[in-house]
Amino acid sequence: MALSLGASASGSIQFDLAGVDQYGTGLNPIGSFESADPGAQIDSISLIDGVLETFSNTNTPNFADEAILAVQLADADGDSILYYFFPFPNQSAFGQFGPVNLTVDLLDAGYYIPEDGVVNAFAASVWDDGSGDPAGTWLGGVLAINLVPAPGVLAIFAGAAFTGRRRRRPRN
């Protein structure tokens, strides 16, 4: 399992993908992070410098467009949901792919950090080649869950911007 890199405090929760295997037999845990911001709204999910290598274990290759990354979140009612996305759409080939950088905007989707504050991340392949071996391995990258800034943080940023723009008079 990869380590969680980041703290939240209305910033982002980051998971290191280096060395994470993905299988076609189910979700492989990337990591788990206990946020100090339970109930915080999710702004977006980003993949930063993601590099994936897929394998041909049974002479039938695992394609990059079969790879998924998933995060366990909560909806507005507090019910658990598994949000997933395909980081390499339209890559019907095997080998090494990336680095790729992408951001999925989730602000209007209404997803939140679960009430217990625990965020789990997973990797998988949607195709099982039957070998039992990994379909691919993430060689690098960061999966980031970006939070909507808390109102207090926004006030601090606004105050800093106001202070920084103050006109200064020269002294004679």
mmCIF file of C-alpha atoms in Angstrom:
data_model
loop_
_atom_site.group_PDB
_atom_site.id
_atom_site.type_symbol
_atom_site.label_atom_id
_atom_site.label_comp_id
_atom_site.label_asym_id
_atom_site.label_seq_id
_atom_site.Cartn_x
_atom_site.Cartn_y
_atom_site.Cartn_z
ATOM 1 C CA MET A 1 0.000 0.000 0.000
ATOM 2 C CA ALA A 2 1.213 3.473 -0.820
ATOM 3 C CA LEU A 3 1.529 6.138 1.784
ATOM 4 C CA SER A 4 -0.745 9.099 2.104
ATOM 5 C CA LEU A 5 1.318 12.211 1.618
ATOM 6 C CA GLY A 6 -0.931 15.059 2.539
ATOM 7 C CA ALA A 7 -2.765 16.783 5.287
ATOM 8 C CA SER A 8 -6.073 18.404 4.644
ATOM 9 C CA ALA A 9 -6.914 21.539 6.688
ATOM 10 C CA SER A 10 -8.982 22.656 3.701
ATOM 11 C CA GLY A 11 -6.225 21.910 1.183
ATOM 12 C CA SER A 12 -5.852 18.491 -0.367
ATOM 13 C CA ILE A 13 -5.402 14.876 0.590
ATOM 14 C CA GLN A 14 -2.630 13.249 -1.426
ATOM 15 C CA PHE A 15 -1.813 9.622 -2.098
ATOM 16 C CA ASP A 16 1.524 8.495 -3.566
ATOM 17 C CA LEU A 17 0.899 6.065 -6.448
ATOM 18 C CA ALA A 18 4.492 4.805 -6.883
ATOM 19 C CA GLY A 19 4.567 1.014 -6.589
ATOM 20 C CA VAL A 20 0.782 0.535 -6.441
ATOM 21 C CA ASP A 21 -0.372 -2.562 -8.325
ATOM 22 C CA GLN A 22 -3.762 -2.825 -9.974
ATOM 23 C CA TYR A 23 -5.642 -6.063 -10.503
ATOM 24 C CA GLY A 24 -8.694 -7.084 -12.504
ATOM 25 C CA THR A 25 -10.008 -9.059 -9.543
ATOM 26 C CA GLY A 26 -11.123 -6.109 -7.412
ATOM 27 C CA LEU A 27 -10.098 -2.895 -5.765
ATOM 28 C CA ASN A 28 -6.503 -2.747 -4.555
ATOM 29 C CA PRO A 29 -6.046 -0.262 -1.671
ATOM 30 C CA ILE A 30 -3.748 2.659 -2.405
ATOM 31 C CA GLY A 31 -4.062 4.055 1.082
ATOM 32 C CA SER A 32 -6.278 5.513 3.756
ATOM 33 C CA PHE A 33 -6.175 8.993 5.242
ATOM 34 C CA GLU A 34 -7.967 10.372 8.289
ATOM 35 C CA SER A 35 -8.898 13.957 7.510
ATOM 36 C CA ALA A 36 -9.253 16.705 10.079
ATOM 37 C CA ASP A 37 -12.086 18.034 7.899
ATOM 38 C CA PRO A 38 -14.978 15.529 8.035
ATOM 39 C CA GLY A 39 -17.891 16.816 5.982
ATOM 40 C CA ALA A 40 -15.702 19.136 3.880
ATOM 41 C CA GLN A 41 -16.857 19.451 0.283
ATOM 42 C CA ILE A 42 -14.720 18.020 -2.517
ATOM 43 C CA ASP A 43 -13.695 20.553 -5.163
ATOM 44 C CA SER A 44 -11.883 18.181 -7.531
ATOM 45 C CA ILE A 45 -9.703 15.115 -7.866
ATOM 46 C CA SER A 46 -6.334 15.449 -9.590
ATOM 47 C CA LEU A 47 -3.815 13.022 -10.978
ATOM 48 C CA ILE A 48 -0.384 14.641 -10.933
ATOM 49 C CA ASP A 49 2.458 13.216 -13.049
ATOM 50 C CA GLY A 50 0.784 9.787 -13.178
ATOM 51 C CA VAL A 51 2.823 7.059 -14.879
ATOM 52 C CA LEU A 52 1.332 3.582 -15.376
ATOM 53 C CA GLU A 53 2.842 0.435 -16.838
ATOM 54 C CA THR A 54 0.438 -2.301 -17.953
ATOM 55 C CA PHE A 55 1.375 -5.919 -18.614
ATOM 56 C CA SER A 56 0.604 -8.778 -20.979
ATOM 57 C CA ASN A 57 0.394 -11.660 -18.489
ATOM 58 C CA THR A 58 -1.426 -14.218 -20.644
ATOM 59 C CA ASN A 59 -0.428 -13.037 -24.130
ATOM 60 C CA THR A 60 -3.568 -10.906 -24.042
ATOM 61 C CA PRO A 61 -2.487 -7.454 -22.877
ATOM 62 C CA ASN A 62 -4.036 -5.322 -20.171
ATOM 63 C CA PHE A 63 -4.731 -1.950 -21.777
ATOM 64 C CA ALA A 64 -4.167 1.416 -20.118
ATOM 65 C CA ASP A 65 -7.783 2.470 -20.764
ATOM 66 C CA GLU A 66 -8.903 -0.361 -18.443
ATOM 67 C CA ALA A 67 -7.157 1.230 -15.444
ATOM 68 C CA ILE A 68 -9.277 3.013 -12.851
ATOM 69 C CA LEU A 69 -8.563 5.105 -9.780
ATOM 70 C CA ALA A 70 -11.273 5.299 -7.123
ATOM 71 C CA VAL A 71 -11.954 7.240 -3.930
ATOM 72 C CA GLN A 72 -14.515 6.449 -1.252
ATOM 73 C CA LEU A 73 -16.449 9.637 -0.424
ATOM 74 C CA ALA A 74 -19.893 10.634 0.851
ATOM 75 C CA ASP A 75 -22.864 12.249 -0.859
ATOM 76 C CA ALA A 76 -24.889 15.146 0.568
ATOM 77 C CA ASP A 77 -26.941 12.709 2.703
ATOM 78 C CA GLY A 78 -23.779 11.199 4.198
ATOM 79 C CA ASP A 79 -24.154 7.929 2.280
ATOM 80 C CA SER A 80 -20.930 6.262 1.152
ATOM 81 C CA ILE A 81 -20.167 6.417 -2.565
ATOM 82 C CA LEU A 82 -17.249 5.125 -4.605
ATOM 83 C CA TYR A 83 -16.193 7.725 -7.167
ATOM 84 C CA TYR A 84 -13.935 6.366 -9.910
ATOM 85 C CA PHE A 85 -12.431 7.591 -13.161
ATOM 86 C CA PHE A 86 -10.332 6.310 -16.054
ATOM 87 C CA PRO A 87 -7.010 8.202 -16.183
ATOM 88 C CA PHE A 88 -6.039 6.910 -19.647
ATOM 89 C CA PRO A 89 -9.185 6.940 -21.809
ATOM 90 C CA ASN A 90 -8.729 5.844 -25.435
ATOM 91 C CA GLN A 91 -5.338 4.191 -24.726
ATOM 92 C CA SER A 92 -6.101 0.712 -26.093
ATOM 93 C CA ALA A 93 -2.543 -0.545 -25.799
ATOM 94 C CA PHE A 94 -0.208 -1.904 -23.153
ATOM 95 C CA GLY A 95 3.170 -0.648 -22.009
ATOM 96 C CA GLN A 96 4.165 2.525 -20.199
ATOM 97 C CA PHE A 97 1.890 5.589 -20.220
ATOM 98 C CA GLY A 98 2.358 9.076 -18.842
ATOM 99 C CA PRO A 99 3.221 11.241 -17.201
ATOM 100 C CA VAL A 100 -0.346 12.504 -17.276
ATOM 101 C CA ASN A 101 -1.871 15.428 -15.408
ATOM 102 C CA LEU A 102 -5.617 15.786 -15.165
ATOM 103 C CA THR A 103 -8.235 17.253 -12.885
ATOM 104 C CA VAL A 104 -11.840 16.110 -12.561
ATOM 105 C CA ASP A 105 -14.100 18.954 -11.372
ATOM 106 C CA LEU A 106 -16.503 17.662 -8.700
ATOM 107 C CA LEU A 107 -17.666 20.924 -7.139
ATOM 108 C CA ASP A 108 -21.210 20.671 -8.523
ATOM 109 C CA ALA A 109 -21.442 16.902 -7.882
ATOM 110 C CA GLY A 110 -21.985 17.300 -4.137
ATOM 111 C CA TYR A 111 -19.313 14.937 -2.775
ATOM 112 C CA TYR A 112 -17.854 15.280 0.713
ATOM 113 C CA ILE A 113 -15.282 13.841 3.115
ATOM 114 C CA PRO A 114 -17.154 11.079 5.028
ATOM 115 C CA GLU A 115 -18.395 11.932 8.535
ATOM 116 C CA ASP A 116 -15.751 9.675 10.108
ATOM 117 C CA GLY A 117 -13.097 11.681 8.226
ATOM 118 C CA VAL A 118 -11.564 8.578 6.614
ATOM 119 C CA VAL A 119 -10.815 8.737 2.893
ATOM 120 C CA ASN A 120 -9.841 5.493 1.137
ATOM 121 C CA ALA A 121 -8.269 5.369 -2.327
ATOM 122 C CA PHE A 122 -8.088 2.366 -4.661
ATOM 123 C CA ALA A 123 -6.635 1.225 -7.988
ATOM 124 C CA ALA A 124 -8.043 -1.478 -10.248
ATOM 125 C CA SER A 125 -8.391 -2.755 -13.777
ATOM 126 C CA VAL A 126 -11.818 -3.358 -15.286
ATOM 127 C CA TRP A 127 -10.553 -6.476 -17.086
ATOM 128 C CA ASP A 128 -9.359 -9.672 -15.382
ATOM 129 C CA ASP A 129 -6.861 -11.569 -17.530
ATOM 130 C CA GLY A 130 -7.208 -14.623 -15.267
ATOM 131 C CA SER A 131 -3.508 -14.771 -14.376
ATOM 132 C CA GLY A 132 -3.777 -13.524 -10.788
ATOM 133 C CA ASP A 133 -0.839 -11.227 -11.552
ATOM 134 C CA PRO A 134 -1.063 -7.437 -11.537
ATOM 135 C CA ALA A 135 -2.627 -5.946 -14.656
ATOM 136 C CA GLY A 136 -0.331 -2.976 -14.173
ATOM 137 C CA THR A 137 1.802 -1.019 -11.744
ATOM 138 C CA TRP A 138 1.823 2.703 -11.112
ATOM 139 C CA LEU A 139 5.434 3.839 -11.506
ATOM 140 C CA GLY A 140 4.772 7.290 -10.113
ATOM 141 C CA GLY A 141 2.305 10.062 -9.553
ATOM 142 C CA VAL A 142 0.050 11.553 -6.925
ATOM 143 C CA LEU A 143 -3.707 11.195 -6.555
ATOM 144 C CA ALA A 144 -5.005 14.371 -4.876
ATOM 145 C CA ILE A 145 -8.455 14.971 -3.410
ATOM 146 C CA ASN A 146 -8.829 18.759 -3.409
ATOM 147 C CA LEU A 147 -11.161 20.327 -0.854
ATOM 148 C CA VAL A 148 -13.236 23.490 -1.069
ATOM 149 C CA PRO A 149 -11.483 26.040 1.157
ATOM 150 C CA ALA A 150 -13.214 26.639 4.475
ATOM 151 C CA PRO A 151 -14.787 30.106 4.926
ATOM 152 C CA GLY A 152 -12.119 31.086 7.483
ATOM 153 C CA VAL A 153 -9.352 30.281 5.017
ATOM 154 C CA LEU A 154 -11.079 32.352 2.339
ATOM 155 C CA ALA A 155 -11.305 35.291 4.751
ATOM 156 C CA ILE A 156 -7.579 35.083 5.462
ATOM 157 C CA PHE A 157 -6.797 35.021 1.720
ATOM 158 C CA ALA A 158 -9.120 37.987 1.113
ATOM 159 C CA GLY A 159 -7.517 39.940 3.958
ATOM 160 C CA ALA A 160 -4.052 39.215 2.634
ATOM 161 C CA ALA A 161 -5.061 40.373 -0.841
ATOM 162 C CA PHE A 162 -6.564 43.582 0.566
ATOM 163 C CA THR A 163 -3.500 44.286 2.692
ATOM 164 C CA GLY A 164 -1.157 43.600 -0.195
ATOM 165 C CA ARG A 165 -2.968 46.074 -2.462
ATOM 166 C CA ARG A 166 -2.975 48.943 0.001
ATOM 167 C CA ARG A 167 -1.565 52.109 -1.487
ATOM 168 C CA ARG A 168 1.591 53.301 0.175
ATOM 169 C CA ARG A 169 2.613 56.922 0.322
ATOM 170 C CA PRO A 170 6.225 57.843 0.064
ATOM 171 C CA ARG A 171 7.698 59.537 3.103
ATOM 172 C CA ASN A 172 9.388 62.851 2.630
#
